[in-house]
Amino acid sequence: MLRHFWIAILAIAGMLLPCTGRALEFGIHDQLEVGARLMYFQLKDDERGDRNNWDLERNFIGSIWGLEEKQSYLPKPYIQYAIIKYAGVGLSYDELTIKTVDWGNLEGTVKGGDGDCMIRGPVVYVFGRYPNSTRFTPFAELGYIYYFADFEEDPAWAAVGPGYRFEVDDTGSQYVAAGCDIRIKGQWQAGIYFRQLYNADVDARAYFSPGPRVGRSGSFPFDSRQFGLELSYRF
């Protein structure tokens, strides 16, 4: 999905490049921006049940009492367009992965887990910015992300019995973000970025047989704080 998103962004930029020079002649510039962000995230809710495998009421699901972030430092692309000088709309991509955690032994001294849950999908947003005479342009975003969810079972857990598996539901999430662009040279700029993700719960079900009977149900909350560095080109 990320590769296809990059192809779409490059195609759009390629179609718009021939118009850039003419747009500058009429004084219409700094409207289209294409860039990428390196992101780091921290879960807001990563431990429940007092690290007790058998606290089935309070754990995330079954014996899973913990969640750990699996960071990815692949650039996440975005493209945005300023409808007016101070505001516009944008399209981006986001992807997050968490590792499930429980105790791998009866003594509670070795961590284990049932697998990893991944969410990824398109981001649509509106933004406001404050252009000024300095190199620094502060901005804010309000957006929505539709996440496609997937679960990759740990091979050891899946081998416990036939039909051992997880099923997870897609979800939608809202976010607010803020940052500051810093002009480097010409139309190139770098920046810092902060995002707060809300309502990103992924409903999950664990099965312990090949049939449709659900063994355990729960959810994985992806609500998080995200920090990023960005590099972009403004046409």
PDB file of C-alpha atoms in Angstrom:
ATOM      1  CA  MET A   1       0.000   0.000   0.000  1.00  0.00           C
ATOM      2  CA  LEU A   2       2.810   2.431   0.851  1.00  0.00           C
ATOM      3  CA  ARG A   3       4.501   1.800  -2.517  1.00  0.00           C
ATOM      4  CA  HIS A   4       1.239   2.535  -4.348  1.00  0.00           C
ATOM      5  CA  PHE A   5       0.809   5.738  -2.360  1.00  0.00           C
ATOM      6  CA  TRP A   6       4.284   6.932  -3.339  1.00  0.00           C
ATOM      7  CA  ILE A   7       3.517   6.162  -7.007  1.00  0.00           C
ATOM      8  CA  ALA A   8       0.298   8.209  -6.804  1.00  0.00           C
ATOM      9  CA  ILE A   9       2.102  11.180  -5.241  1.00  0.00           C
ATOM     10  CA  LEU A  10       4.862  11.129  -7.859  1.00  0.00           C
ATOM     11  CA  ALA A  11       2.273  10.920 -10.634  1.00  0.00           C
ATOM     12  CA  ILE A  12       0.351  13.920  -9.293  1.00  0.00           C
ATOM     13  CA  ALA A  13       3.559  15.908  -8.863  1.00  0.00           C
ATOM     14  CA  GLY A  14       4.626  14.976 -12.400  1.00  0.00           C
ATOM     15  CA  MET A  15       1.363  16.266 -13.856  1.00  0.00           C
ATOM     16  CA  LEU A  16       1.619  19.518 -11.918  1.00  0.00           C
ATOM     17  CA  LEU A  17       5.295  20.288 -12.566  1.00  0.00           C
ATOM     18  CA  PRO A  18       4.731  21.682 -16.084  1.00  0.00           C
ATOM     19  CA  CYS A  19       2.274  24.168 -14.585  1.00  0.00           C
ATOM     20  CA  THR A  20       4.645  25.376 -11.900  1.00  0.00           C
ATOM     21  CA  GLY A  21       6.540  27.913 -13.982  1.00  0.00           C
ATOM     22  CA  ARG A  22       3.370  29.469 -15.376  1.00  0.00           C
ATOM     23  CA  ALA A  23       1.844  29.594 -11.908  1.00  0.00           C
ATOM     24  CA  LEU A  24       4.872  31.489 -10.611  1.00  0.00           C
ATOM     25  CA  GLU A  25       4.501  34.035 -13.409  1.00  0.00           C
ATOM     26  CA  PHE A  26       1.066  34.918 -12.049  1.00  0.00           C
ATOM     27  CA  GLY A  27       2.315  35.041  -8.471  1.00  0.00           C
ATOM     28  CA  ILE A  28       0.574  31.794  -7.486  1.00  0.00           C
ATOM     29  CA  HIS A  29       3.167  29.835  -5.564  1.00  0.00           C
ATOM     30  CA  ASP A  30       3.751  27.981  -2.295  1.00  0.00           C
ATOM     31  CA  GLN A  31       0.464  26.140  -2.789  1.00  0.00           C
ATOM     32  CA  LEU A  32       1.414  22.542  -3.585  1.00  0.00           C
ATOM     33  CA  GLU A  33       3.682  20.709  -1.139  1.00  0.00           C
ATOM     34  CA  VAL A  34       5.056  17.166  -1.392  1.00  0.00           C
ATOM     35  CA  GLY A  35       7.066  15.597   1.397  1.00  0.00           C
ATOM     36  CA  ALA A  36       7.697  12.734   3.791  1.00  0.00           C
ATOM     37  CA  ARG A  37       7.910  12.267   7.552  1.00  0.00           C
ATOM     38  CA  LEU A  38       9.911   9.992   9.838  1.00  0.00           C
ATOM     39  CA  MET A  39       7.671   9.162  12.791  1.00  0.00           C
ATOM     40  CA  TYR A  40       8.049   7.799  16.314  1.00  0.00           C
ATOM     41  CA  PHE A  41       5.006   6.891  18.419  1.00  0.00           C
ATOM     42  CA  GLN A  42       4.181   6.226  22.076  1.00  0.00           C
ATOM     43  CA  LEU A  43       1.046   4.345  23.134  1.00  0.00           C
ATOM     44  CA  LYS A  44      -1.128   6.011  25.760  1.00  0.00           C
ATOM     45  CA  ASP A  45      -2.460   2.677  27.112  1.00  0.00           C
ATOM     46  CA  ASP A  46       0.143  -0.109  27.058  1.00  0.00           C
ATOM     47  CA  GLU A  47      -0.424  -2.133  30.230  1.00  0.00           C
ATOM     48  CA  ARG A  48      -3.451  -3.579  32.042  1.00  0.00           C
ATOM     49  CA  GLY A  49      -4.297  -6.224  34.613  1.00  0.00           C
ATOM     50  CA  ASP A  50      -1.206  -5.610  36.783  1.00  0.00           C
ATOM     51  CA  ARG A  51       0.851  -7.880  34.516  1.00  0.00           C
ATOM     52  CA  ASN A  52      -1.374 -10.841  35.354  1.00  0.00           C
ATOM     53  CA  ASN A  53      -1.867 -13.450  32.620  1.00  0.00           C
ATOM     54  CA  TRP A  54      -5.085 -14.613  34.240  1.00  0.00           C
ATOM     55  CA  ASP A  55      -6.775 -11.268  34.847  1.00  0.00           C
ATOM     56  CA  LEU A  56      -9.133 -11.925  31.945  1.00  0.00           C
ATOM     57  CA  GLU A  57     -11.516  -9.136  32.914  1.00  0.00           C
ATOM     58  CA  ARG A  58      -8.964  -6.321  32.808  1.00  0.00           C
ATOM     59  CA  ASN A  59      -6.423  -7.548  30.233  1.00  0.00           C
ATOM     60  CA  PHE A  60      -6.581  -6.348  26.634  1.00  0.00           C
ATOM     61  CA  ILE A  61      -7.702  -9.787  25.506  1.00  0.00           C
ATOM     62  CA  GLY A  62      -7.169 -13.167  27.188  1.00  0.00           C
ATOM     63  CA  SER A  63      -3.724 -13.373  28.781  1.00  0.00           C
ATOM     64  CA  ILE A  64      -2.403 -10.284  26.932  1.00  0.00           C
ATOM     65  CA  TRP A  65      -1.690  -7.639  29.562  1.00  0.00           C
ATOM     66  CA  GLY A  66       0.818  -5.514  27.622  1.00  0.00           C
ATOM     67  CA  LEU A  67       1.392  -3.815  24.280  1.00  0.00           C
ATOM     68  CA  GLU A  68       4.758  -2.644  22.932  1.00  0.00           C
ATOM     69  CA  GLU A  69       5.422  -0.245  20.078  1.00  0.00           C
ATOM     70  CA  LYS A  70       7.286  -1.593  17.046  1.00  0.00           C
ATOM     71  CA  GLN A  71       8.809   1.475  15.457  1.00  0.00           C
ATOM     72  CA  SER A  72       9.157   1.819  11.705  1.00  0.00           C
ATOM     73  CA  TYR A  73      11.417   4.473  10.246  1.00  0.00           C
ATOM     74  CA  LEU A  74      10.287   4.193   6.643  1.00  0.00           C
ATOM     75  CA  PRO A  75       9.326   7.657   5.329  1.00  0.00           C
ATOM     76  CA  LYS A  76       5.577   8.309   5.314  1.00  0.00           C
ATOM     77  CA  PRO A  77       4.593  10.448   2.328  1.00  0.00           C
ATOM     78  CA  TYR A  78       2.154  13.343   2.230  1.00  0.00           C
ATOM     79  CA  ILE A  79       0.864  15.819  -0.313  1.00  0.00           C
ATOM     80  CA  GLN A  80      -1.089  18.973   0.459  1.00  0.00           C
ATOM     81  CA  TYR A  81      -2.513  21.983  -1.315  1.00  0.00           C
ATOM     82  CA  ALA A  82      -3.131  25.458   0.082  1.00  0.00           C
ATOM     83  CA  ILE A  83      -6.538  26.579  -1.168  1.00  0.00           C
ATOM     84  CA  ILE A  84      -5.853  29.995   0.305  1.00  0.00           C
ATOM     85  CA  LYS A  85      -2.638  31.448   1.696  1.00  0.00           C
ATOM     86  CA  TYR A  86      -3.387  30.332   5.238  1.00  0.00           C
ATOM     87  CA  ALA A  87      -5.281  27.023   4.860  1.00  0.00           C
ATOM     88  CA  GLY A  88      -5.702  23.951   2.696  1.00  0.00           C
ATOM     89  CA  VAL A  89      -6.252  20.204   2.473  1.00  0.00           C
ATOM     90  CA  GLY A  90      -3.903  17.223   2.453  1.00  0.00           C
ATOM     91  CA  LEU A  91      -3.543  13.492   1.920  1.00  0.00           C
ATOM     92  CA  SER A  92      -1.076  11.221   3.690  1.00  0.00           C
ATOM     93  CA  TYR A  93      -0.425   7.654   4.849  1.00  0.00           C
ATOM     94  CA  ASP A  94       0.045   6.176   8.301  1.00  0.00           C
ATOM     95  CA  GLU A  95       1.133   2.773   9.575  1.00  0.00           C
ATOM     96  CA  LEU A  96       1.517   1.528  13.172  1.00  0.00           C
ATOM     97  CA  THR A  97       2.457  -1.878  14.583  1.00  0.00           C
ATOM     98  CA  ILE A  98       2.244  -3.143  18.158  1.00  0.00           C
ATOM     99  CA  LYS A  99       3.506  -6.349  19.749  1.00  0.00           C
ATOM    100  CA  THR A 100       1.236  -8.202  22.188  1.00  0.00           C
ATOM    101  CA  VAL A 101       2.806  -9.119  25.540  1.00  0.00           C
ATOM    102  CA  ASP A 102       2.060 -11.766  28.171  1.00  0.00           C
ATOM    103  CA  TRP A 103       4.236 -14.010  30.338  1.00  0.00           C
ATOM    104  CA  GLY A 104       6.022 -16.778  28.456  1.00  0.00           C
ATOM    105  CA  ASN A 105       6.522 -18.938  31.567  1.00  0.00           C
ATOM    106  CA  LEU A 106       4.617 -19.752  34.752  1.00  0.00           C
ATOM    107  CA  GLU A 107       7.129 -17.906  36.931  1.00  0.00           C
ATOM    108  CA  GLY A 108       6.420 -14.609  35.149  1.00  0.00           C
ATOM    109  CA  THR A 109      10.060 -13.916  34.395  1.00  0.00           C
ATOM    110  CA  VAL A 110      10.113 -14.210  30.579  1.00  0.00           C
ATOM    111  CA  LYS A 111       7.924 -12.112  28.320  1.00  0.00           C
ATOM    112  CA  GLY A 112       5.997 -13.805  25.539  1.00  0.00           C
ATOM    113  CA  GLY A 113       3.249 -12.798  23.157  1.00  0.00           C
ATOM    114  CA  ASP A 114       0.674 -14.044  20.675  1.00  0.00           C
ATOM    115  CA  GLY A 115       1.742 -11.903  17.716  1.00  0.00           C
ATOM    116  CA  ASP A 116       1.697  -8.413  16.216  1.00  0.00           C
ATOM    117  CA  CYS A 117      -1.215  -6.163  15.257  1.00  0.00           C
ATOM    118  CA  MET A 118      -0.725  -3.705  12.396  1.00  0.00           C
ATOM    119  CA  ILE A 119      -2.922  -0.852  11.198  1.00  0.00           C
ATOM    120  CA  ARG A 120      -2.319   1.187   8.071  1.00  0.00           C
ATOM    121  CA  GLY A 121      -4.317   3.435   5.810  1.00  0.00           C
ATOM    122  CA  PRO A 122      -4.973   6.802   4.165  1.00  0.00           C
ATOM    123  CA  VAL A 123      -5.022  10.101   6.024  1.00  0.00           C
ATOM    124  CA  VAL A 124      -7.152  13.080   4.969  1.00  0.00           C
ATOM    125  CA  TYR A 125      -6.811  16.403   6.731  1.00  0.00           C
ATOM    126  CA  VAL A 126      -7.261  20.144   6.701  1.00  0.00           C
ATOM    127  CA  PHE A 127      -4.479  22.449   7.794  1.00  0.00           C
ATOM    128  CA  GLY A 128      -3.902  26.037   8.751  1.00  0.00           C
ATOM    129  CA  ARG A 129      -0.549  27.817   8.629  1.00  0.00           C
ATOM    130  CA  TYR A 130       0.925  31.227   9.341  1.00  0.00           C
ATOM    131  CA  PRO A 131       3.273  32.425   6.559  1.00  0.00           C
ATOM    132  CA  ASN A 132       5.550  35.251   7.648  1.00  0.00           C
ATOM    133  CA  SER A 133       8.829  36.978   6.816  1.00  0.00           C
ATOM    134  CA  THR A 134      10.976  34.512   8.807  1.00  0.00           C
ATOM    135  CA  ARG A 135      12.179  31.036   7.886  1.00  0.00           C
ATOM    136  CA  PHE A 136       9.669  29.516  10.303  1.00  0.00           C
ATOM    137  CA  THR A 137       6.073  28.691   9.363  1.00  0.00           C
ATOM    138  CA  PRO A 138       3.967  27.234  12.186  1.00  0.00           C
ATOM    139  CA  PHE A 139       0.978  25.077  11.225  1.00  0.00           C
ATOM    140  CA  ALA A 140      -1.795  22.911  12.673  1.00  0.00           C
ATOM    141  CA  GLU A 141      -3.812  19.980  11.291  1.00  0.00           C
ATOM    142  CA  LEU A 142      -7.138  18.284  11.957  1.00  0.00           C
ATOM    143  CA  GLY A 143      -7.569  14.923  10.266  1.00  0.00           C
ATOM    144  CA  TYR A 144      -9.200  11.530   9.915  1.00  0.00           C
ATOM    145  CA  ILE A 145      -7.484   8.185   9.273  1.00  0.00           C
ATOM    146  CA  TYR A 146      -9.153   5.004   8.048  1.00  0.00           C
ATOM    147  CA  TYR A 147      -7.058   2.071   9.239  1.00  0.00           C
ATOM    148  CA  PHE A 148      -7.034  -1.389   7.692  1.00  0.00           C
ATOM    149  CA  ALA A 149      -6.114  -3.830  10.469  1.00  0.00           C
ATOM    150  CA  ASP A 150      -4.208  -7.099  10.304  1.00  0.00           C
ATOM    151  CA  PHE A 151      -2.834  -9.541  12.875  1.00  0.00           C
ATOM    152  CA  GLU A 152       0.250 -11.709  12.387  1.00  0.00           C
ATOM    153  CA  GLU A 153       0.191 -14.602  14.847  1.00  0.00           C
ATOM    154  CA  ASP A 154       3.375 -15.700  16.567  1.00  0.00           C
ATOM    155  CA  PRO A 155       4.260 -19.109  15.035  1.00  0.00           C
ATOM    156  CA  ALA A 156       4.753 -20.725  18.457  1.00  0.00           C
ATOM    157  CA  TRP A 157       1.344 -19.541  19.669  1.00  0.00           C
ATOM    158  CA  ALA A 158      -0.423 -20.549  16.450  1.00  0.00           C
ATOM    159  CA  ALA A 159       1.125 -24.027  16.713  1.00  0.00           C
ATOM    160  CA  VAL A 160      -0.476 -24.686  20.122  1.00  0.00           C
ATOM    161  CA  GLY A 161      -3.528 -26.163  18.427  1.00  0.00           C
ATOM    162  CA  PRO A 162      -5.443 -26.292  15.119  1.00  0.00           C
ATOM    163  CA  GLY A 163      -7.375 -23.127  14.376  1.00  0.00           C
ATOM    164  CA  TYR A 164      -5.468 -20.865  16.765  1.00  0.00           C
ATOM    165  CA  ARG A 165      -5.784 -17.399  15.232  1.00  0.00           C
ATOM    166  CA  PHE A 166      -6.754 -13.761  15.752  1.00  0.00           C
ATOM    167  CA  GLU A 167      -9.226 -11.731  13.734  1.00  0.00           C
ATOM    168  CA  VAL A 168      -9.233  -7.924  13.956  1.00  0.00           C
ATOM    169  CA  ASP A 169     -11.585  -5.246  12.622  1.00  0.00           C
ATOM    170  CA  ASP A 170     -10.700  -2.141  10.632  1.00  0.00           C
ATOM    171  CA  THR A 171     -11.159   1.144  12.449  1.00  0.00           C
ATOM    172  CA  GLY A 172     -11.262   4.894  11.978  1.00  0.00           C
ATOM    173  CA  SER A 173      -9.464   7.522  14.027  1.00  0.00           C
ATOM    174  CA  GLN A 174      -9.299  11.278  14.428  1.00  0.00           C
ATOM    175  CA  TYR A 175      -6.209  13.320  15.196  1.00  0.00           C
ATOM    176  CA  VAL A 176      -4.917  16.801  15.851  1.00  0.00           C
ATOM    177  CA  ALA A 177      -1.388  17.826  14.923  1.00  0.00           C
ATOM    178  CA  ALA A 178       0.923  20.815  15.028  1.00  0.00           C
ATOM    179  CA  GLY A 179       4.388  21.623  13.810  1.00  0.00           C
ATOM    180  CA  CYS A 180       6.719  24.127  12.255  1.00  0.00           C
ATOM    181  CA  ASP A 181       8.285  24.216   8.797  1.00  0.00           C
ATOM    182  CA  ILE A 182      11.782  25.671   8.463  1.00  0.00           C
ATOM    183  CA  ARG A 183      12.884  26.946   5.064  1.00  0.00           C
ATOM    184  CA  ILE A 184      16.286  25.481   4.115  1.00  0.00           C
ATOM    185  CA  LYS A 185      17.031  26.743   0.622  1.00  0.00           C
ATOM    186  CA  GLY A 186      14.785  27.790  -2.209  1.00  0.00           C
ATOM    187  CA  GLN A 187      11.578  25.761  -2.050  1.00  0.00           C
ATOM    188  CA  TRP A 188      13.048  23.054   0.214  1.00  0.00           C
ATOM    189  CA  GLN A 189      12.078  22.960   3.858  1.00  0.00           C
ATOM    190  CA  ALA A 190      12.470  20.739   6.908  1.00  0.00           C
ATOM    191  CA  GLY A 191      10.235  20.631   9.938  1.00  0.00           C
ATOM    192  CA  ILE A 192       9.153  19.181  13.252  1.00  0.00           C
ATOM    193  CA  TYR A 193       5.771  17.540  13.747  1.00  0.00           C
ATOM    194  CA  PHE A 194       3.559  16.328  16.611  1.00  0.00           C
ATOM    195  CA  ARG A 195       0.323  14.329  16.317  1.00  0.00           C
ATOM    196  CA  GLN A 196      -2.200  13.152  18.924  1.00  0.00           C
ATOM    197  CA  LEU A 197      -4.248  10.141  17.789  1.00  0.00           C
ATOM    198  CA  TYR A 198      -7.726   9.494  19.245  1.00  0.00           C
ATOM    199  CA  ASN A 199     -10.341   6.691  19.172  1.00  0.00           C
ATOM    200  CA  ALA A 200      -8.066   4.189  17.437  1.00  0.00           C
ATOM    201  CA  ASP A 201      -9.384   1.013  19.083  1.00  0.00           C
ATOM    202  CA  VAL A 202      -9.057  -2.209  17.078  1.00  0.00           C
ATOM    203  CA  ASP A 203     -11.619  -4.835  18.109  1.00  0.00           C
ATOM    204  CA  ALA A 204     -10.061  -8.310  18.271  1.00  0.00           C
ATOM    205  CA  ARG A 205     -11.176 -11.919  18.672  1.00  0.00           C
ATOM    206  CA  ALA A 206      -9.071 -14.961  19.528  1.00  0.00           C
ATOM    207  CA  TYR A 207     -10.072 -18.404  18.229  1.00  0.00           C
ATOM    208  CA  PHE A 208      -8.845 -21.691  19.669  1.00  0.00           C
ATOM    209  CA  SER A 209     -10.417 -24.078  17.151  1.00  0.00           C
ATOM    210  CA  PRO A 210     -11.015 -24.185  13.381  1.00  0.00           C
ATOM    211  CA  GLY A 211     -14.694 -23.323  13.852  1.00  0.00           C
ATOM    212  CA  PRO A 212     -16.423 -19.948  14.226  1.00  0.00           C
ATOM    213  CA  ARG A 213     -16.646 -20.039  18.023  1.00  0.00           C
ATOM    214  CA  VAL A 214     -14.849 -17.096  19.629  1.00  0.00           C
ATOM    215  CA  GLY A 215     -12.529 -18.003  22.486  1.00  0.00           C
ATOM    216  CA  ARG A 216     -11.790 -14.498  23.772  1.00  0.00           C
ATOM    217  CA  SER A 217     -12.649 -10.970  22.657  1.00  0.00           C
ATOM    218  CA  GLY A 218     -11.216  -7.568  23.444  1.00  0.00           C
ATOM    219  CA  SER A 219      -9.486  -4.644  21.763  1.00  0.00           C
ATOM    220  CA  PHE A 220      -6.092  -3.103  21.094  1.00  0.00           C
ATOM    221  CA  PRO A 221      -6.013   0.680  21.691  1.00  0.00           C
ATOM    222  CA  PHE A 222      -3.682   2.481  19.277  1.00  0.00           C
ATOM    223  CA  ASP A 223      -4.298   5.937  20.766  1.00  0.00           C
ATOM    224  CA  SER A 224      -0.847   7.481  20.794  1.00  0.00           C
ATOM    225  CA  ARG A 225       1.424  10.480  20.691  1.00  0.00           C
ATOM    226  CA  GLN A 226       3.486  10.710  17.514  1.00  0.00           C
ATOM    227  CA  PHE A 227       6.625  12.757  16.954  1.00  0.00           C
ATOM    228  CA  GLY A 228       8.158  13.381  13.566  1.00  0.00           C
ATOM    229  CA  LEU A 229      10.761  15.054  11.402  1.00  0.00           C
ATOM    230  CA  GLU A 230       9.816  16.061   7.887  1.00  0.00           C
ATOM    231  CA  LEU A 231      11.357  17.111   4.614  1.00  0.00           C
ATOM    232  CA  SER A 232       9.302  18.663   1.832  1.00  0.00           C
ATOM    233  CA  TYR A 233       9.347  20.677  -1.381  1.00  0.00           C
ATOM    234  CA  ARG A 234       6.881  23.490  -1.916  1.00  0.00           C
ATOM    235  CA  PHE A 235       6.005  24.403  -5.497  1.00  0.00           C
TER     236      PHE A 235
END
